[in-house]
Short mmCIF file of C-alpha atoms in Angstrom, two decimals:
data_model
loop_
_atom_site.label_atom_id
_atom_site.label_comp_id
_atom_site.label_asym_id
_atom_site.label_seq_id
_atom_site.Cartn_x
_atom_site.Cartn_y
_atom_site.Cartn_z
CA UNK A 190 28.56 -19.27 -5.57
CA UNK A 191 27.66 -18.85 -9.23
CA UNK A 192 24.46 -18.99 -11.19
CA UNK A 193 24.15 -19.63 -14.87
CA UNK A 194 22.97 -21.78 -17.74
CA UNK A 195 25.30 -24.43 -19.12
CA UNK A 196 25.10 -27.25 -21.63
CA UNK A 197 25.64 -30.75 -20.32
CA UNK A 198 28.23 -32.58 -22.46
CA UNK A 199 26.47 -35.88 -22.02
CA UNK A 200 22.79 -35.09 -22.75
CA UNK A 201 23.32 -31.64 -24.37
CA UNK A 202 20.49 -30.09 -22.37
CA UNK A 203 20.74 -26.53 -21.10
CA UNK A 204 20.53 -26.59 -17.31
CA UNK A 205 20.90 -24.11 -14.49
CA UNK A 206 23.75 -24.56 -12.04
CA UNK A 207 24.21 -22.82 -8.71
CA UNK A 208 27.78 -23.78 -7.83
CA UNK A 209 30.80 -25.59 -9.20
CA UNK A 210 29.48 -29.02 -8.22
CA UNK A 211 25.87 -29.16 -9.36
CA UNK A 212 23.92 -32.05 -10.85
CA UNK A 213 22.35 -32.38 -14.30
CA UNK A 214 18.68 -33.00 -13.62
CA UNK A 215 18.16 -34.47 -17.12
CA UNK A 216 20.78 -37.24 -17.19
CA UNK A 217 21.56 -37.60 -13.47
CA UNK A 218 25.28 -36.84 -13.60
CA UNK A 219 27.48 -34.44 -11.72
CA UNK A 220 28.43 -31.23 -13.50
CA UNK A 221 31.98 -30.09 -12.79
CA UNK A 222 31.71 -26.53 -13.98
CA UNK A 223 34.78 -25.01 -15.56
CA UNK A 224 35.23 -21.55 -16.95
CA UNK A 225 33.67 -22.43 -20.30
CA UNK A 226 30.07 -22.79 -21.32
CA UNK A 227 30.11 -26.59 -21.18
CA UNK A 228 30.63 -29.01 -18.34
CA UNK A 229 32.22 -32.37 -17.66
CA UNK A 230 29.75 -35.04 -16.49
CA UNK A 231 30.50 -37.74 -13.95
CA UNK A 232 28.00 -40.53 -13.27
CA UNK A 233 26.16 -40.30 -9.95
CA UNK A 234 24.79 -42.93 -7.66
CA UNK A 235 21.10 -42.41 -6.96
CA UNK A 236 21.71 -41.43 -3.36
CA UNK A 237 24.04 -38.63 -4.43
CA UNK A 238 21.43 -36.84 -6.50
CA UNK A 239 20.74 -33.51 -4.84
CA UNK A 240 17.44 -31.61 -4.93
CA UNK A 241 17.29 -28.45 -7.01
CA UNK A 242 18.61 -25.22 -5.57
CA UNK A 243 16.53 -22.05 -5.82
CA UNK A 244 17.88 -19.44 -8.20
CA UNK A 245 16.26 -16.09 -7.53
CA UNK A 246 16.13 -13.15 -9.89
CA UNK A 247 18.28 -10.28 -8.70
CA UNK A 248 15.47 -7.74 -8.98
CA UNK A 249 11.78 -8.63 -8.70
CA UNK A 250 9.56 -7.52 -11.60
CA UNK A 251 7.13 -4.65 -11.41
CA UNK A 252 4.64 -5.24 -8.61
CA UNK A 253 6.98 -6.85 -6.12
CA UNK A 254 7.11 -10.45 -7.34
CA UNK A 255 10.25 -12.46 -7.88
CA UNK A 256 10.34 -15.85 -9.56
CA UNK A 257 12.33 -18.97 -8.88
CA UNK A 258 13.90 -21.02 -11.65
CA UNK A 259 14.25 -24.73 -10.95
CA UNK A 260 17.74 -25.77 -12.11
CA UNK A 261 17.52 -28.10 -15.07
CA UNK A 262 13.88 -27.22 -15.69
CA UNK A 263 14.48 -24.27 -18.00
CA UNK A 264 14.23 -20.56 -17.40
CA UNK A 265 11.56 -18.83 -15.42
CA UNK A 266 8.82 -21.41 -15.08
CA UNK A 267 5.78 -19.77 -13.55
CA UNK A 268 4.41 -16.69 -15.25
CA UNK A 269 4.58 -13.18 -13.79
CA UNK A 270 1.26 -12.36 -12.20
CA UNK A 271 -0.94 -10.15 -14.39
CA UNK A 272 -2.51 -6.97 -13.10
CA UNK A 273 -5.73 -8.84 -12.31
CA UNK A 274 -5.64 -12.45 -11.20
CA UNK A 275 -8.25 -14.93 -12.36
CA UNK A 276 -9.21 -18.51 -11.86
CA UNK A 277 -8.31 -19.58 -15.37
CA UNK A 278 -6.40 -22.45 -16.88
CA UNK A 279 -2.83 -22.21 -15.63
CA UNK A 280 -1.24 -22.85 -19.00
CA UNK A 281 -1.07 -19.15 -19.79
CA UNK A 282 1.40 -17.03 -21.70
CA UNK A 283 5.04 -18.06 -21.92
CA UNK A 284 7.57 -17.58 -19.13
CA UNK A 285 9.48 -14.31 -18.76
CA UNK A 286 13.03 -14.12 -19.99
CA UNK A 287 15.78 -14.76 -17.46
CA UNK A 288 19.31 -13.47 -17.98
CA UNK A 289 22.10 -15.83 -18.99
CA UNK A 290 23.82 -15.53 -15.61
CA UNK A 291 22.20 -14.76 -12.30
CA UNK A 292 23.43 -14.82 -8.75
CA UNK A 293 22.15 -16.66 -5.71
CA UNK A 294 20.15 -14.17 -3.68
CA UNK A 295 20.47 -16.07 -0.40
CA UNK A 296 21.25 -19.45 1.03
CA UNK A 297 18.15 -21.47 1.79
CA UNK A 298 18.32 -23.27 5.10
CA UNK A 299 16.84 -26.66 5.87
CA UNK A 300 14.41 -27.63 8.60
CA UNK A 301 15.76 -27.23 12.12
CA UNK A 302 15.89 -30.38 14.21
CA UNK A 303 12.42 -31.37 15.37
CA UNK A 304 10.66 -28.59 13.42
CA UNK A 305 9.57 -30.10 10.12
CA UNK A 306 6.36 -29.00 8.42
CA UNK A 307 3.79 -31.07 6.58
CA UNK A 308 1.31 -30.19 3.84
CA UNK A 309 -1.98 -32.03 4.30
CA UNK A 310 -4.04 -32.18 1.10
CA UNK A 311 -7.79 -32.36 1.67
CA UNK A 312 -9.42 -34.91 -0.68
CA UNK A 313 -13.02 -34.72 0.52
CA UNK A 314 -14.60 -38.16 0.73
CA UNK A 315 -11.27 -39.68 -0.31
CA UNK A 316 -9.63 -38.56 2.91
CA UNK A 317 -6.34 -36.68 3.24
CA UNK A 318 -2.84 -36.95 1.81
CA UNK A 319 0.12 -35.87 3.91
CA UNK A 320 3.50 -34.74 2.58
CA UNK A 321 6.35 -33.79 4.92
CA UNK A 322 8.62 -30.98 3.73
CA UNK A 323 11.95 -32.60 4.44
CA UNK A 324 14.17 -30.61 2.07
CA UNK A 325 15.33 -27.01 2.18
CA UNK A 326 13.06 -26.11 -0.73
CA UNK A 327 9.91 -27.66 -2.19
CA UNK A 328 7.99 -26.54 -5.27
CA UNK A 329 4.30 -27.18 -5.93
CA UNK A 330 3.26 -27.06 -9.56
CA UNK A 331 1.63 -28.71 -12.52
CA UNK A 332 4.76 -29.88 -14.36
CA UNK A 333 7.72 -28.71 -12.26
CA UNK A 334 6.69 -29.78 -8.76
CA UNK A 335 9.56 -31.03 -6.58
CA UNK A 336 9.57 -33.57 -5.09
CA UNK A 337 7.23 -35.58 -7.33
CA UNK A 338 4.52 -35.74 -4.67
CA UNK A 339 3.99 -32.00 -5.22
CA UNK A 340 3.48 -32.36 -8.97
CA UNK A 341 -0.14 -32.31 -10.21
CA UNK A 342 -0.18 -32.63 -14.03
CA UNK A 343 -3.98 -32.86 -14.20
CA UNK A 344 -4.60 -29.60 -12.32
CA UNK A 345 -5.04 -27.04 -15.09
CA UNK A 346 -5.41 -24.21 -12.54
CA UNK A 347 -1.73 -24.61 -11.63
CA UNK A 348 1.22 -22.99 -13.36
CA UNK A 349 4.25 -25.15 -14.13
CA UNK A 350 6.08 -24.13 -10.93
CA UNK A 351 3.31 -22.39 -9.02
CA UNK A 352 4.47 -21.89 -5.41
CA UNK A 353 7.74 -22.29 -3.51
CA UNK A 354 8.06 -23.48 0.10
CA UNK A 355 11.28 -22.72 1.99
CA UNK A 356 12.31 -23.05 5.62
CA UNK A 357 13.08 -19.96 7.69
CA UNK A 358 14.08 -21.09 11.15
CA UNK A 359 11.30 -23.15 12.69
CA UNK A 360 8.67 -22.08 10.17
CA UNK A 361 8.00 -22.51 6.46
CA UNK A 362 7.44 -19.61 4.08
CA UNK A 363 5.24 -19.95 1.00
CA UNK A 364 5.82 -17.63 -1.95
CA UNK A 365 3.82 -17.20 -5.14
CA UNK A 366 6.25 -17.99 -7.94
CA UNK A 367 4.68 -15.50 -10.36
CA UNK A 368 1.76 -17.85 -11.07
CA UNK A 369 -1.24 -17.03 -13.23
CA UNK A 370 -3.93 -17.93 -10.69
CA UNK A 371 -2.21 -17.08 -7.43
CA UNK A 372 -1.85 -18.47 -3.91
CA UNK A 373 -4.71 -17.94 -1.45
CA UNK A 374 -4.93 -18.08 2.34
CA UNK A 375 -8.17 -18.99 4.13
CA UNK A 376 -9.66 -16.25 6.30
CA UNK A 377 -10.24 -17.32 9.88
CA UNK A 378 -12.86 -15.19 11.61
CA UNK A 379 -12.63 -11.51 10.60
CA UNK A 380 -9.86 -9.64 8.85
CA UNK A 381 -9.33 -6.07 7.64
CA UNK A 382 -9.37 -5.46 3.90
CA UNK A 383 -7.16 -3.18 1.84
CA UNK A 384 -8.00 -1.74 -1.54
CA UNK A 385 -6.92 -3.97 -4.40
CA UNK A 386 -6.99 -7.24 -2.45
CA UNK A 387 -8.39 -10.25 -4.29
CA UNK A 388 -11.00 -12.44 -2.61
CA UNK A 389 -11.88 -15.99 -3.63
CA UNK A 390 -15.30 -17.29 -2.54
CA UNK A 391 -16.42 -20.59 -4.03
CA UNK A 392 -15.79 -20.22 -7.77
CA UNK A 393 -16.06 -16.41 -7.58
CA UNK A 394 -13.07 -14.10 -7.75
CA UNK A 395 -13.43 -10.44 -6.74
CA UNK A 396 -11.19 -7.43 -6.29
CA UNK A 397 -12.10 -5.22 -3.34
CA UNK A 398 -12.05 -1.45 -3.83
CA UNK A 399 -12.82 1.41 -1.50
CA UNK A 400 -15.21 4.14 -2.66
CA UNK A 401 -14.38 7.63 -1.47
CA UNK A 402 -17.03 10.18 -0.49
CA UNK A 403 -20.06 8.61 1.25
CA UNK A 404 -23.37 10.28 0.51
CA UNK A 405 -26.82 10.45 2.04
CA UNK A 406 -29.04 7.49 2.70
CA UNK A 407 -31.10 6.29 -0.24
CA UNK A 408 -28.65 7.62 -2.85
CA UNK A 409 -27.44 4.34 -4.32
CA UNK A 410 -25.38 5.81 -7.12
CA UNK A 411 -25.92 2.90 -9.53
CA UNK A 412 -24.18 2.86 -12.91
CA UNK A 413 -24.20 0.50 -15.88
CA UNK A 414 -22.70 -2.87 -14.93
CA UNK A 415 -23.24 -2.25 -11.22
CA UNK A 416 -25.45 -4.24 -8.85
CA UNK A 417 -26.98 -1.73 -6.46
CA UNK A 418 -28.06 -2.02 -2.84
CA UNK A 419 -31.54 -2.03 -1.40
CA UNK A 420 -33.09 1.34 -0.65
CA UNK A 421 -32.52 2.94 2.74
CA UNK A 422 -28.86 2.00 3.07
CA UNK A 423 -26.04 4.54 3.04
CA UNK A 424 -24.21 5.35 -0.15
CA UNK A 425 -21.67 2.64 -1.09
CA UNK A 426 -18.28 3.03 0.56
CA UNK A 427 -16.79 -0.09 -0.99
CA UNK A 428 -17.31 -2.41 -3.92
CA UNK A 429 -16.42 -5.86 -5.23
CA UNK A 430 -15.34 -6.06 -8.86
CA UNK A 431 -15.90 -9.52 -10.36
CA UNK A 432 -13.03 -10.98 -12.40
CA UNK A 433 -14.03 -13.56 -15.01
CA UNK A 434 -12.03 -16.49 -16.40
CA UNK A 435 -10.52 -14.35 -19.17
CA UNK A 436 -9.22 -11.78 -16.65
CA UNK A 437 -11.80 -9.20 -17.73
CA UNK A 438 -13.76 -7.21 -15.19
CA UNK A 439 -17.41 -8.12 -14.80
CA UNK A 440 -20.17 -6.66 -12.64
CA UNK A 441 -19.42 -4.39 -9.71
CA UNK A 442 -21.23 -5.14 -6.43
CA UNK A 443 -21.72 -2.15 -4.14
CA UNK A 444 -20.99 -2.39 -0.42
CA UNK A 445 -22.49 0.00 2.16
CA UNK A 446 -21.03 0.58 5.60
CA UNK A 447 -23.71 -1.73 7.04
CA UNK A 448 -23.32 -5.51 7.08
CA UNK A 449 -23.57 -7.06 3.62
CA UNK A 450 -24.03 -10.81 3.32
CA UNK A 451 -23.02 -12.89 0.29
CA UNK A 452 -24.07 -16.51 -0.20
CA UNK A 453 -25.62 -19.16 -2.38
CA UNK A 454 -29.08 -18.85 -0.80
CA UNK A 455 -29.09 -15.84 1.56
CA UNK A 456 -27.74 -12.31 1.42
CA UNK A 457 -27.73 -9.04 -0.43
CA UNK A 458 -26.05 -10.82 -3.33
CA UNK A 459 -26.77 -14.49 -4.02
CA UNK A 460 -25.19 -16.87 -6.53
CA UNK A 461 -27.44 -19.94 -6.61
CA UNK A 462 -25.46 -21.59 -9.42
CA UNK A 463 -22.19 -21.80 -7.47
CA UNK A 464 -22.13 -25.12 -5.60
CA UNK A 465 -18.82 -24.22 -3.95
CA UNK A 466 -20.49 -21.27 -2.24
CA UNK A 467 -22.13 -21.86 1.14
CA UNK A 468 -25.69 -20.74 1.82
CA UNK A 469 -24.32 -17.90 4.00
CA UNK A 470 -20.74 -17.57 2.87
CA UNK A 471 -19.15 -14.24 3.83
CA UNK A 472 -20.04 -10.85 5.30
CA UNK A 473 -18.63 -7.37 4.72
CA UNK A 474 -18.92 -4.42 7.10
CA UNK A 475 -17.18 -1.10 7.65
CA UNK A 476 -16.10 -0.60 11.28
CA UNK A 477 -14.49 2.69 12.34
CA UNK A 478 -13.58 3.45 8.74
CA UNK A 479 -12.02 0.02 8.10
CA UNK A 480 -13.68 -2.59 5.90
CA UNK A 481 -13.86 -5.99 7.56
CA UNK A 482 -14.35 -9.35 5.85
CA UNK A 483 -15.81 -12.19 7.91
CA UNK A 484 -15.69 -15.79 6.74
CA UNK A 485 -18.95 -17.57 7.61
CA UNK A 486 -18.15 -20.81 5.76
CA UNK A 487 -15.85 -23.27 7.47
CA UNK A 488 -16.68 -25.96 4.91
CA UNK A 489 -15.83 -24.06 1.73
CA UNK A 490 -13.88 -21.08 3.05
CA UNK A 491 -13.18 -17.52 2.00
CA UNK A 492 -9.65 -16.88 0.76
CA UNK A 493 -7.39 -13.84 0.25
CA UNK A 494 -4.62 -13.78 -2.34
CA UNK A 495 -1.14 -13.59 -0.84
CA UNK A 496 2.32 -13.03 -2.26
CA UNK A 497 4.47 -14.39 0.55
CA UNK A 498 3.70 -15.56 4.06
CA UNK A 499 5.32 -17.34 6.98
CA UNK A 500 2.93 -20.22 7.60
CA UNK A 501 1.49 -20.98 11.02
CA UNK A 502 -0.01 -24.17 12.41
CA UNK A 503 -3.46 -24.73 10.91
CA UNK A 504 -3.14 -22.26 8.02
CA UNK A 505 -5.18 -23.38 5.01
CA UNK A 506 -4.04 -22.60 1.47
CA UNK A 507 -5.83 -22.85 -1.84
CA UNK A 508 -3.36 -23.32 -4.69
CA UNK A 509 -4.93 -24.25 -8.01
CA UNK A 510 -7.55 -26.86 -7.16
CA UNK A 511 -5.55 -28.03 -4.13
CA UNK A 512 -6.79 -27.32 -0.58
CA UNK A 513 -3.82 -27.63 1.79
CA UNK A 514 -3.61 -27.47 5.60
CA UNK A 515 -0.25 -26.70 7.23
CA UNK A 516 0.87 -28.77 10.21
CA UNK A 517 4.12 -28.78 12.16
CA UNK A 518 5.66 -31.94 13.54
#
């Protein structure tokens, strides 16, 4: 196997190829790769056109992410994730540079017989749209989605090639392709939180942080830019840092060890303006030294940002403005 960027002799576009018999995605012709930088093109019948092959960077960038380039779509679509994610327009800074030649990290297998997955897009009052993942790799994005059913040009929260779905045995894995706004998984019931995790509730994006050194009751330890707790509760042992649409940090919301409710109408912290937030949306509590997050809203959901995950039946993802349920056939 090879990996590199070549110029098609017919359409003169620079495209990525993964082996000696790839296809030009711009003009629809076969590329017979020789030792030079150009290729010979041979016309293809429509049924011979192959889907793109994932080309993976040899070493992931700082922070553990790796990005996938879609052959024929240019280098490195999908931006590296910044230090703090935000729900902002996905047309962010330009893509990272990708070397002239890269190698295939691994073969991507197709769906095993009788074990295909489907992405079910929730459309509210307009019902649901179902897309079966029939190929070895599918890409969801604003401009570079593949196949076309996974392309959403009007969703400005998506990056060009936002998330990649690949088969691994009987299950599908989703991976954030270095997007600006991230991939989120809906919390079912209660889950343990780790410092630095990002939480999406309605239109609100927070970063969870642990606070070391609990103090006596009544000592709220408020500082400028911090929303404090009601009197009588223990000193904060955790906090939520709001991230605004520019990526800047906003107010910090203190969390005691006791149960702390967040919602549109009820709770220690309320956000009446956010229509995507349920009246009683989510609850935080420290149990045996571990902070727990409980989703109380089945309608709107509470989501955690993920980098890569093997998807199970019934998992719900939020990618851009898309709400997606995973089903296996």
